[in-house]
Structure formats: structure tokens, C-alpha cells
Short mmCIF file of C-alpha atoms and ligand atoms in Angstrom, two decimals:
data_model
loop_
_atom_site.label_atom_id
_atom_site.label_comp_id
_atom_site.label_asym_id
_atom_site.label_seq_id
_atom_site.Cartn_x
_atom_site.Cartn_y
_atom_site.Cartn_z
CA MET G 268 114.34 98.27 99.68
CA LEU G 269 113.31 96.85 96.31
CA GLN G 270 111.47 93.59 96.00
CA LEU G 271 110.28 91.80 92.90
CA GLU G 272 108.29 88.61 93.29
CA ASN G 273 107.29 86.29 90.46
CA VAL G 274 107.33 89.07 87.92
CA ASN G 275 106.20 88.31 84.37
CA ALA G 276 106.51 91.15 81.86
CA TYR G 277 105.23 91.26 78.31
CA TYR G 278 105.33 93.37 75.16
CA ALA G 279 102.05 92.30 73.55
CA LYS G 280 102.40 88.54 73.04
CA LEU G 281 106.12 88.46 73.77
CA GLN G 282 106.92 87.45 77.34
CA VAL G 283 110.26 88.95 78.34
CA LEU G 284 110.52 88.33 82.11
CA HIS G 285 109.57 84.92 83.51
CA GLU G 286 108.64 84.49 87.18
CA LEU G 287 111.51 86.76 88.15
CA SER G 288 112.17 87.35 91.84
CA LEU G 289 114.85 89.68 93.14
CA THR G 290 115.40 91.52 96.42
CA ILE G 291 117.79 94.43 96.77
CA ALA G 292 118.73 95.77 100.16
CA GLU G 293 119.34 99.39 101.03
CA GLY G 294 122.89 100.50 100.32
CA GLU G 295 123.78 97.70 97.91
CA ARG G 296 125.65 98.16 94.64
CA VAL G 297 124.36 95.67 92.10
CA GLY G 298 125.36 95.03 88.49
CA ILE G 299 122.89 93.44 86.06
CA PHE G 300 124.43 91.63 83.12
CA GLY G 301 123.31 89.50 80.21
CA HIS G 302 123.20 89.32 76.43
CA ASN G 303 121.33 91.77 74.24
CA GLY G 304 117.64 91.06 74.56
CA ALA G 305 118.00 89.17 77.86
CA GLY G 306 115.50 91.53 79.50
CA LYS G 307 117.80 93.87 81.45
CA THR G 308 116.10 97.08 80.37
CA THR G 309 112.71 95.47 80.87
CA LEU G 310 113.74 94.59 84.43
CA LEU G 311 114.69 98.20 85.22
CA LYS G 312 111.51 99.48 83.57
CA SER G 313 109.49 97.08 85.71
CA CYS G 314 111.06 98.58 88.84
CA VAL G 315 109.70 102.07 88.08
CA GLY G 316 106.32 101.05 86.68
CA ASP G 317 107.30 101.59 83.06
CA MET G 318 105.94 98.20 81.92
CA ALA G 319 102.22 98.30 81.21
CA ASP G 320 101.74 94.57 80.88
CA ILE G 321 103.14 92.97 84.00
CA SER G 322 102.08 90.49 86.64
CA GLY G 323 103.55 89.61 90.02
CA SER G 324 104.64 92.09 92.63
CA VAL G 325 107.11 94.98 92.58
CA ARG G 326 107.56 96.86 95.85
CA TYR G 327 109.78 99.77 96.80
CA LYS G 328 110.19 100.44 100.52
CA GLY G 329 107.22 98.18 101.10
CA GLN G 330 104.91 100.13 98.76
CA ALA G 331 103.58 98.70 95.52
CA ILE G 332 105.06 100.19 92.36
CA VAL G 333 102.10 101.14 90.21
CA ALA G 334 102.29 100.02 86.58
CA GLY G 335 102.07 102.95 84.17
CA GLN G 336 102.71 105.61 86.83
CA VAL G 337 106.43 106.25 86.42
CA HIS G 338 106.24 109.92 87.45
CA LEU G 339 104.55 109.01 90.74
CA ASN G 340 106.75 106.03 91.46
CA VAL G 341 110.01 107.92 90.99
CA ARG G 342 108.83 110.60 93.41
CA GLN G 343 109.27 108.07 96.18
CA GLY G 344 113.01 108.50 95.78
CA ILE G 345 113.98 106.53 92.69
CA GLY G 346 116.35 107.98 90.12
CA PHE G 347 116.01 106.26 86.75
CA VAL G 348 118.47 106.92 83.94
CA PRO G 349 117.15 105.15 80.83
CA GLN G 350 119.33 103.78 78.05
CA GLY G 351 120.47 106.55 75.68
CA HIS G 352 120.99 110.20 76.47
CA ASN G 353 118.06 111.93 78.03
CA VAL G 354 118.86 115.60 78.29
CA PHE G 355 117.12 118.78 77.14
CA ARG G 356 119.25 119.41 74.07
CA GLU G 357 118.19 123.03 73.59
CA LEU G 358 119.08 124.03 77.14
CA SER G 359 122.44 124.64 78.77
CA VAL G 360 124.12 122.15 81.08
CA GLU G 361 123.36 124.42 84.02
CA ARG G 362 119.65 124.71 83.12
CA ASN G 363 119.37 120.97 82.70
CA LEU G 364 120.71 120.41 86.20
CA ARG G 365 118.55 123.16 87.70
CA ILE G 366 115.38 121.81 86.13
CA ALA G 367 116.15 118.30 87.32
CA GLY G 368 116.68 119.65 90.83
CA LEU G 369 113.66 121.99 90.93
CA MET G 370 111.79 120.03 93.57
CA HIS G 371 114.95 119.51 95.58
CA ASP G 372 118.10 121.45 96.37
CA PRO G 373 119.50 123.45 93.41
CA ALA G 374 122.78 123.93 95.29
CA TYR G 375 123.41 120.22 94.94
CA ALA G 376 124.58 121.09 91.41
CA ASP G 377 127.93 121.90 93.02
CA THR G 378 128.26 118.31 94.19
CA VAL G 379 127.44 117.10 90.68
CA TYR G 380 130.05 119.46 89.23
CA ALA G 381 132.59 118.12 91.70
CA LEU G 382 131.85 114.59 90.46
CA PHE G 383 131.97 115.55 86.79
CA PRO G 384 134.27 118.58 86.41
CA ILE G 385 133.80 118.61 82.64
CA LEU G 386 130.17 119.62 83.21
CA LYS G 387 131.32 122.59 85.25
CA GLU G 388 133.62 123.62 82.41
CA ARG G 389 130.70 123.34 79.98
CA GLN G 390 128.10 124.91 82.27
CA GLN G 391 126.76 127.32 79.62
CA GLN G 392 127.05 125.01 76.63
CA LEU G 393 123.84 123.63 75.08
CA ALA G 394 123.39 120.04 76.16
CA GLY G 395 122.71 118.93 72.57
CA SER G 396 126.20 120.04 71.56
CA LEU G 397 127.99 118.00 74.23
CA SER G 398 129.77 114.82 73.20
CA GLY G 399 127.91 111.55 73.77
CA GLY G 400 129.90 110.80 76.88
CA GLN G 401 129.35 114.26 78.30
CA GLN G 402 125.62 113.93 77.69
CA GLN G 403 125.73 110.63 79.52
CA MET G 404 127.37 112.35 82.50
CA LEU G 405 124.78 115.11 82.38
CA ALA G 406 121.93 112.56 82.37
CA LEU G 407 123.51 110.95 85.43
CA GLY G 408 123.94 114.34 87.05
CA MET G 409 120.27 115.14 86.43
CA ALA G 410 119.24 111.92 88.16
CA LEU G 411 121.48 112.79 91.10
CA MET G 412 119.86 116.22 91.40
CA THR G 413 116.67 114.49 92.57
CA ARG G 414 118.69 113.08 95.50
CA PRO G 415 117.47 109.52 94.92
CA ARG G 416 117.74 106.79 97.52
CA LEU G 417 117.69 104.21 94.74
CA LEU G 418 119.51 104.83 91.50
CA LEU G 419 118.64 102.66 88.48
CA LEU G 420 121.08 103.07 85.61
CA ASP G 421 120.69 101.49 82.19
CA GLU G 422 124.11 101.25 80.56
CA PRO G 423 125.45 104.54 81.92
CA THR G 424 128.86 104.11 80.29
CA THR G 425 127.81 103.35 76.71
CA GLY G 426 129.87 105.37 74.28
CA LEU G 427 132.40 106.51 76.85
CA ALA G 428 136.16 106.15 76.47
CA PRO G 429 137.58 103.39 78.70
CA ILE G 430 139.25 105.80 81.08
CA ILE G 431 136.01 107.73 81.52
CA VAL G 432 134.12 104.46 81.99
CA ARG G 433 136.28 103.79 85.01
CA ASP G 434 135.69 107.30 86.37
CA VAL G 435 131.92 107.13 85.96
CA LEU G 436 131.69 103.70 87.57
CA ALA G 437 133.94 104.82 90.40
CA SER G 438 131.80 107.90 90.95
CA MET G 439 128.72 105.71 91.32
CA ARG G 440 130.53 103.84 94.03
CA ALA G 441 131.54 107.12 95.66
CA ILE G 442 127.91 108.28 95.73
CA ASN G 443 126.87 104.95 97.17
CA GLN G 444 129.47 105.23 99.89
CA SER G 445 129.07 108.90 100.76
CA GLU G 446 125.27 109.14 100.57
CA GLY G 447 124.22 105.53 101.07
CA THR G 448 122.38 105.54 97.73
CA THR G 449 121.46 102.08 96.52
CA VAL G 450 122.81 101.61 93.00
CA VAL G 451 121.52 99.10 90.47
CA MET G 452 123.16 99.27 87.07
CA VAL G 453 122.84 97.41 83.83
CA GLU G 454 126.24 97.29 82.16
CA GLN G 455 128.01 95.89 79.11
CA ASN G 456 131.38 96.82 80.57
CA VAL G 457 131.30 93.76 82.78
CA GLN G 458 134.90 93.62 83.97
CA ALA G 459 135.05 97.30 84.91
CA THR G 460 131.67 97.13 86.61
CA LEU G 461 132.50 94.05 88.65
CA LYS G 462 135.29 96.04 90.29
CA GLN G 463 132.78 98.60 91.57
CA VAL G 464 129.73 96.53 92.52
CA GLU G 465 129.56 93.95 95.26
CA ARG G 466 126.79 91.84 93.81
CA ALA G 467 126.17 90.60 90.29
CA VAL G 468 122.96 89.38 88.70
CA VAL G 469 123.03 87.64 85.33
CA LEU G 470 119.91 87.38 83.19
CA LYS G 471 119.33 84.91 80.40
CA SER G 472 116.11 84.98 78.41
CA GLY G 473 114.28 86.81 81.17
CA ARG G 474 115.39 84.57 84.01
CA ILE G 475 118.05 85.07 86.67
CA ILE G 476 120.72 82.44 86.24
CA PHE G 477 123.31 83.91 88.60
CA ASP G 478 122.94 86.09 91.67
CA GLY G 479 125.91 86.37 93.97
CA PRO G 480 129.06 88.25 94.95
CA SER G 481 130.82 89.91 92.02
CA GLN G 482 134.05 88.17 92.97
CA GLN G 483 132.33 84.84 92.51
CA LEU G 484 131.21 85.75 89.00
CA LEU G 485 134.73 86.94 88.19
CA ALA G 486 136.13 83.62 89.36
CA GLN G 487 133.57 81.46 87.54
CA GLU G 488 134.82 81.39 83.98
CA SER G 489 132.16 78.88 82.96
CA LEU G 490 129.60 81.68 83.27
CA TRP G 491 131.38 84.25 81.15
CA HIS G 492 129.70 83.19 77.93
CA LEU G 493 126.44 84.52 79.40
CA PHE G 494 127.34 88.17 78.96
N1 ATP U 694 108.98 98.32 73.26
C1 ATP U 694 109.13 97.04 72.91
N2 ATP U 694 108.21 96.43 72.13
C2 ATP U 694 108.33 95.14 71.77
N3 ATP U 694 109.37 94.35 72.14
C3 ATP U 694 110.32 94.91 72.92
C4 ATP U 694 110.24 96.27 73.33
N4 ATP U 694 111.32 96.53 74.08
C5 ATP U 694 112.05 95.40 74.13
N5 ATP U 694 111.44 94.42 73.44
C6 ATP U 694 111.92 93.03 73.30
O1 ATP U 694 112.04 92.47 74.58
C7 ATP U 694 113.22 91.69 74.71
C8 ATP U 694 114.07 92.19 75.88
O2 ATP U 694 114.45 93.51 75.62
P1 ATP U 694 115.30 94.40 76.64
O3 ATP U 694 115.35 95.75 76.06
O4 ATP U 694 114.75 94.26 78.00
O5 ATP U 694 116.71 93.65 76.57
P2 ATP U 694 118.13 94.12 77.13
O6 ATP U 694 118.65 92.99 77.92
O7 ATP U 694 118.02 95.43 77.78
O8 ATP U 694 118.98 94.23 75.79
P3 ATP U 694 120.17 95.27 75.37
O9 ATP U 694 121.42 94.72 75.98
O10 ATP U 694 120.20 95.16 73.89
O11 ATP U 694 119.81 96.64 75.86
C9 ATP U 694 113.92 91.77 73.36
O12 ATP U 694 113.60 90.63 72.64
C10 ATP U 694 113.30 93.00 72.71
O13 ATP U 694 113.25 92.85 71.31
MG1 MG U 695 118.77 97.29 77.36
#
């Protein structure tokens, strides 16, 4: 479904990804781990065409992802939730979800509310006045409103209480299992994430140094210093 081949990505003179190749099959749940600055965000940005200076090939469902054309690329069925909260702060929860779902099925908001009941409770509240964790859930909900086939999440549980972290990660798995959505998430909550994904990828200085079953990463203590 998603195929990167020999990708090099740069910010001006700084090369962040080095000859990176990665293939993700439809329906997989993949966790991306690594230290701060390892290139995790850059990898996700490369998948949606959000890196201007890039070489190599990035393909989604066989089609080339065009650098610099994020809005067009995501229309092919990619939901991208960037790091940090991305909601319309001056609009209500309900309006945020409706706007995100404009091109799709507004009634899907009910499914999102079922996943995150707190959003239903706060339907009329301005998004900017939600707690950080609630905004995070709303950003996820907005991505889901576009009914993506591939969901790319950059640290979706940052700032959430541990119990909520578990819920959010479990809900990603539920979406994957009920709708077949492919889920790729960058996470700092490694232990909790490994319980919900089946495959783990570890980045170090812009290179993949582990790619295998999450159980294998859990068992291999010698690798734990890498994230
Ligand atoms: N817009 C930018 N301009 C210049 N350098 C950048 C930019 N964004 C990231 N970098 C640099 O690229 C490298 C990789 O950054 P990236 O954001 O991909 O790391 P990350 O693995 O997501 O880290 P974190 O865990 O802190 O989110 C870092 O050295 C960072 O300083
Ligand atoms: Mg990052």
C-alpha cells in the first residue's frame, strides 16, 4: 500500500533520512520508534509529500506521492495527524468534525463519538478550550472523518494520561480491525504501543535499524536503548 525506496530527505543542508526503504502492506498496524531527532516526523511527512527536498521514490497504492502537494496526496485516502494539536480552536467540537467530514459522510461523526465519548459530551464546547488530551482526540476524530484507508499518526498520545493513552491506542487497533484501515504511528509510549501494533520499526539517525514483529522488539532488550 505504501512503498518508500531509497528515500533521502533534507532540510537545507541537513540530511535527515538516508537511503530509507520501507514497505507497508494494507491492513497493517505499524509503530515507528526512535530517539528525538531520529527522523520519525520527517518519515511521516515524506509519506504525504510534506518534504520539499527529497529524492528516491514514495508510492501510495502504486501512485507516486508528489512532493509539496500534501492536499492532493491526502485526497487519495491518507489521513495525516501531525505532531501537536491541529484543531480549529474557535469552532465547536461538532463543527470541527463536520468540517473535516465535509467531502465525506457527516453522519460518521456518530462513530467518532462512540470511539471518544468525551467528545460527544463536549460537542458544543470550543475546541480551543478542550484539554490537551481532548484536543488530541478531536484531531484524531477529524482525521477519521475523512474515512482514510491509511492513517499516519505522529505521537497521537502525547500529553495524555496513561489510562487514556491505552484507550486511544486500543481505539486505533479497533479502527484497524473493524474498517481495515492501515495504521502507522510514531510513538514515545513504546511499551503501550507495542501491545497494539504487530510490527515495529526503529529509526536511528535517519536509518532503519530494526523492522520486525513487535514481540521480537519487546523480547530484544539489547535494542531498548534505541528509543
Ligand atoms: N523544519 C525543519 N527545519 C530544519 N531542520 C529540521 C526541521 N524539522 C526537523 N529538523 C531536523 O531534522 C532532524 C529530524 O527531525 P524529526 O522531526 O524528523 O525527528 P523526530 O524523530 O520526529 O523527533 P521527535 O521525537 O523529537 O519528534 C532533527 O535533527 C531536526 O532538528
Ligand atoms: Mg517528531
